[in-house]
Amino acid sequence: MHIVQQILFILLAGAAVFIFTKKVKEMRRNVLLGRDEDLSENKDQRWKNMVLLALGQKKMFKKPIPAFLHLAVYAGFIIINIEILEIFIDGITGAHRIFAPALGGLYSFLVGFFEVLAALVLIGCVIFLIRRNVLKVRRLSMHELDGWPKNDANLILITEVVLMSLFLIMNTADLSLQQLGAEHYTKTEPFWITGHLTGMFSGMSAGSLIVLERVCWWLHIIGVFAFLNYLPYSKHLHIILAFPNAYYSKLNPQGELKNMKEIQNEVLYMMEPDKAPAASGEPATPPRFGAKDVMDLSWKNLLDAYSCTECGRCTSSCPANMTGKKLSPRKIMMDTRDRLEEVGKNINANGTFTDDGKSLLHNYITVEELRACTTCQACVEACPVMIDPLDIIMQLRRNLVMEESNAPGEWNLMFGNVENNMAPWKFSPDDRDAWVNG
Amino acid sequence: MSIKNMAEYAANGETPEVLFWVGCAGSFDQRAQRITRAFTQILEKVGVKFAILGKEEMCTGDPARRAGNEFLFQMMAYNNINTLNAYGIKKVVTICPHCFNIFKNEYPKLGGNYEVMHHTTFLQQLINDGKVVLKDGGAFKGKKITYHDSCYLGRGNGIYEAPREVLQAFDTELVEMKRCRSNGMCCGAGGAQMFKEEEQGTTRVNFDRAEQALETGATIIAANCPFCTTMLTDGVKNKEKEDSVKVLDIAEMVAMSL
């Protein structure tokens, strides 16, 4: 019986890790479809950001209630996963609670501690479910989340509730079996929480308790493997990607917009032709100004898209969104990820990307959304994992204006004024200092 | 006023302490011209030796760049940096946070390196150094003031305290809006929105922001940006509160209290 379980476990674990690794490689390939951007400088500051923002969740604490609940769920979820190590070894070797004899009292302390965390995760997830489905917190119930995003969120929370319940029931059954003196069930101290719950199973026989304990054990570990492979398709991927994303986040002041070196040079060579390099076989202009599709964005923009957990802090602080405009920074990130996944599937099917007649600009993100942005950086400031929706918005705007000449008439007038009168309004440059006499 | 431009300084072989970059709004917009004059009045009173570029000043290119027209921005930047470098400008002060941001963060990559200050920081230093002394606690004694963080001074460059310190020099009560500092809400003008009609929505950004300012019960809304000043003034008018609530730039408030 044990050997069958061991073989099953090894097969399951192998399959789970294999499928997950394959998908991770695919996502890595997708992110690297983006333009190159060197973000290797200032490593000290980057490590600091990662510790403070990803591990310490510093920006979450702008909203204290969700921050504490999130911290409990996150810490619980991560720390309880230490238990997975034991489950893994037990699963492969056929042992039961392999660390218990060696650790003695410490073992019961650790499991007790995990149980407290599990209870916190459970409570946290239930409150999160209530916030989403009963209280309907505005940023969590907007229309852009209709369909899969809402289901995804609920599925994650329900899975965590189920996993934690399985963990607690398993421990309760285990303790009951220990009390009955069942063979194979190593004696431990009663655990902090389940130690008080054994009464629930007092009437059950050793046989049915073993079945219950085993079923919980298996469902728990199957759940964990399934969840691992669910991550890449879910907003929950942020539990991993928050770390690299915080590490590679922008270190310059938020107000700074990326320079376009190729256009800077173009202007320089126009004004000072002697500085222009001798004509060579290389094309003088880059393939595209700004971004039309995901491949034109930087790899960091694409990592941002995979890191987004759709919490909507960006959108709820966006002045355009608050006043009823179509722009939603969260939707910009969701669209970027959706389009990137579509491009990835295209590459999986065709070997290389084959034109599908679609692009991020227009097919996913509309001109109206882009034009509503005031570049106020509230979305950038709001993001707990340092996503920069504004950087994507600006690159799409650049493409609109410079490649499609797609600007509202008033902007074209403004461009004309800046060019001819050196000011955005139609005043004579000779009157620039007329205020002195006013 | 006898305000000298750089060409006049250069002709006399003199160097000013600081170049006052007026900006397009400060130069041409009638409301913003009052801010420009107020600031120069303070500079003159304190005896700061300053110059303007006069007719040689051009748009920094900020609205073009943020609308997506990088070519036009680079053209403007090229010309401005040439002018400033030819005069050997070292220090710039400006009354516009958009110009400030361009000088501080975007011109250095294009060869324009200057020490740049926003006028609110400049005023804070003058007050701290005792060079500016407000008469009888200022012209707004006992009034309630709220302060609007502009995006490009606040979030863009992390300057939240300097303008507040200036306001604290007045004998007034400073009340914060619900959304302030890094969570401050835009006035609606940034990203070249100033130069176009807003996209379709349920209300205007400046109406919302002005409402938040009015909710504080303040009778003065202090701003640090000519565009915010215009937007918030329109927002206050929309609520028909223009008789009881005034939108003023911090420079105007200081100038009125000298």
XYZ file of C-alpha atoms in Angstrom, chain A residues 62 252-260 263-264 266-268 270-272 289 316-317 319 322-325 368 371-378 381 394 397-398 401-402 408 410-411 414-415 418-419 422-425 427-433 435-436 438, chain B residues 3 22-25 27-28 33 36-37 40 54-55 57-59 63-72 74-76 78-79 101 104-106 109-110 151-152 155-157 179 182 186 190-193 195-205 208 227:
124
model
C -1.161 53.014 2.785
C 14.733 57.821 -11.160
C 12.174 60.429 -10.077
C 8.670 59.476 -11.165
C 8.306 62.702 -13.123
C 10.995 61.713 -15.583
C 9.952 60.412 -18.963
C 12.249 58.047 -20.858
C 14.428 59.789 -23.415
C 14.306 58.674 -27.045
C 15.162 61.056 -32.008
C 17.583 63.147 -29.969
C 18.042 62.784 -35.443
C 17.462 66.365 -34.274
C 21.155 66.811 -33.526
C 19.568 67.901 -38.555
C 20.836 70.960 -36.663
C 24.522 70.058 -36.881
C 8.610 55.030 -32.799
C -9.032 53.985 -7.948
C -6.453 56.778 -7.708
C -8.172 61.174 -11.875
C -12.569 58.782 -11.077
C -14.271 61.288 -13.332
C -15.792 58.655 -15.590
C -13.292 58.500 -18.430
C -9.824 57.400 -26.144
C -5.898 60.479 -24.565
C -7.497 60.681 -21.135
C -4.206 60.372 -19.218
C -2.935 63.447 -17.363
C 0.477 61.807 -16.683
C -0.116 62.550 -12.984
C 1.684 59.332 -11.904
C -0.944 58.501 -9.289
C 2.629 55.790 -6.934
C 3.332 57.118 -23.021
C 0.874 57.792 -27.255
C 4.209 58.308 -28.962
C 1.321 60.788 -32.645
C 4.567 60.023 -34.441
C -6.831 65.593 -31.503
C -6.366 70.934 -30.500
C -3.090 69.127 -29.944
C -0.662 73.273 -29.895
C 2.162 71.514 -31.763
C 5.069 75.452 -30.052
C 6.923 75.047 -33.341
C 7.670 78.836 -29.185
C 4.638 78.602 -26.879
C 1.614 76.310 -26.829
C -0.705 79.271 -27.470
C 1.000 84.499 -29.076
C 3.810 86.355 -30.751
C 7.226 85.349 -29.405
C 8.005 89.084 -29.357
C 5.463 89.499 -26.559
C 7.068 86.901 -24.308
C 8.455 89.561 -22.000
C 4.390 91.069 -18.795
C 7.307 93.169 -17.533
C 2.006 95.089 -17.329
C 13.906 93.492 -15.108
C 9.230 82.293 -16.560
C 7.630 79.587 -18.709
C 4.875 79.999 -21.297
C 1.976 80.312 -18.856
C 4.721 84.823 -19.846
C 1.450 84.863 -21.760
C 1.382 86.796 -15.330
C 5.246 86.031 -12.442
C 5.021 89.635 -11.290
C 9.771 89.126 -9.390
C 13.097 87.452 -22.394
C 12.348 86.850 -26.059
C 12.994 81.848 -23.883
C 11.023 79.116 -25.604
C 8.591 76.414 -24.505
C 3.351 69.559 -23.560
C 4.651 68.227 -26.882
C 6.611 65.429 -25.210
C 3.723 64.354 -22.997
C 1.306 64.396 -25.888
C 3.669 61.971 -27.640
C 5.463 64.360 -30.022
C 9.061 63.538 -29.154
C 10.460 65.211 -32.301
C 9.059 68.577 -31.355
C 13.758 67.373 -28.880
C 13.769 70.433 -31.158
C 12.704 72.734 -28.333
C 18.002 71.486 -28.390
C 17.338 75.204 -28.842
C 10.676 68.717 -13.937
C 15.715 68.702 -13.291
C 15.094 65.316 -14.890
C 14.959 65.510 -18.658
C 20.327 63.630 -20.520
C 20.402 66.050 -23.454
C 1.767 66.264 -9.671
C 5.144 67.289 -11.023
C 4.776 62.770 -6.884
C 7.056 63.652 -9.775
C 9.876 65.006 -7.649
C -6.100 63.403 -1.006
C 1.784 61.446 -2.591
C -4.297 65.951 -10.329
C -1.125 67.624 -16.966
C -0.095 65.412 -19.853
C -1.041 68.207 -22.298
C -4.714 67.961 -21.210
C -4.504 72.119 -24.459
C -7.447 69.899 -25.356
C -11.019 69.176 -24.344
C -11.326 66.411 -21.729
C -12.369 62.973 -22.939
C -15.969 62.023 -22.295
C -16.712 61.332 -18.644
C -19.187 61.969 -15.865
C -17.487 65.137 -14.662
C -14.299 67.156 -15.128
C -11.150 66.444 -13.172
C -13.764 67.065 -8.638
C -1.935 75.399 -14.723
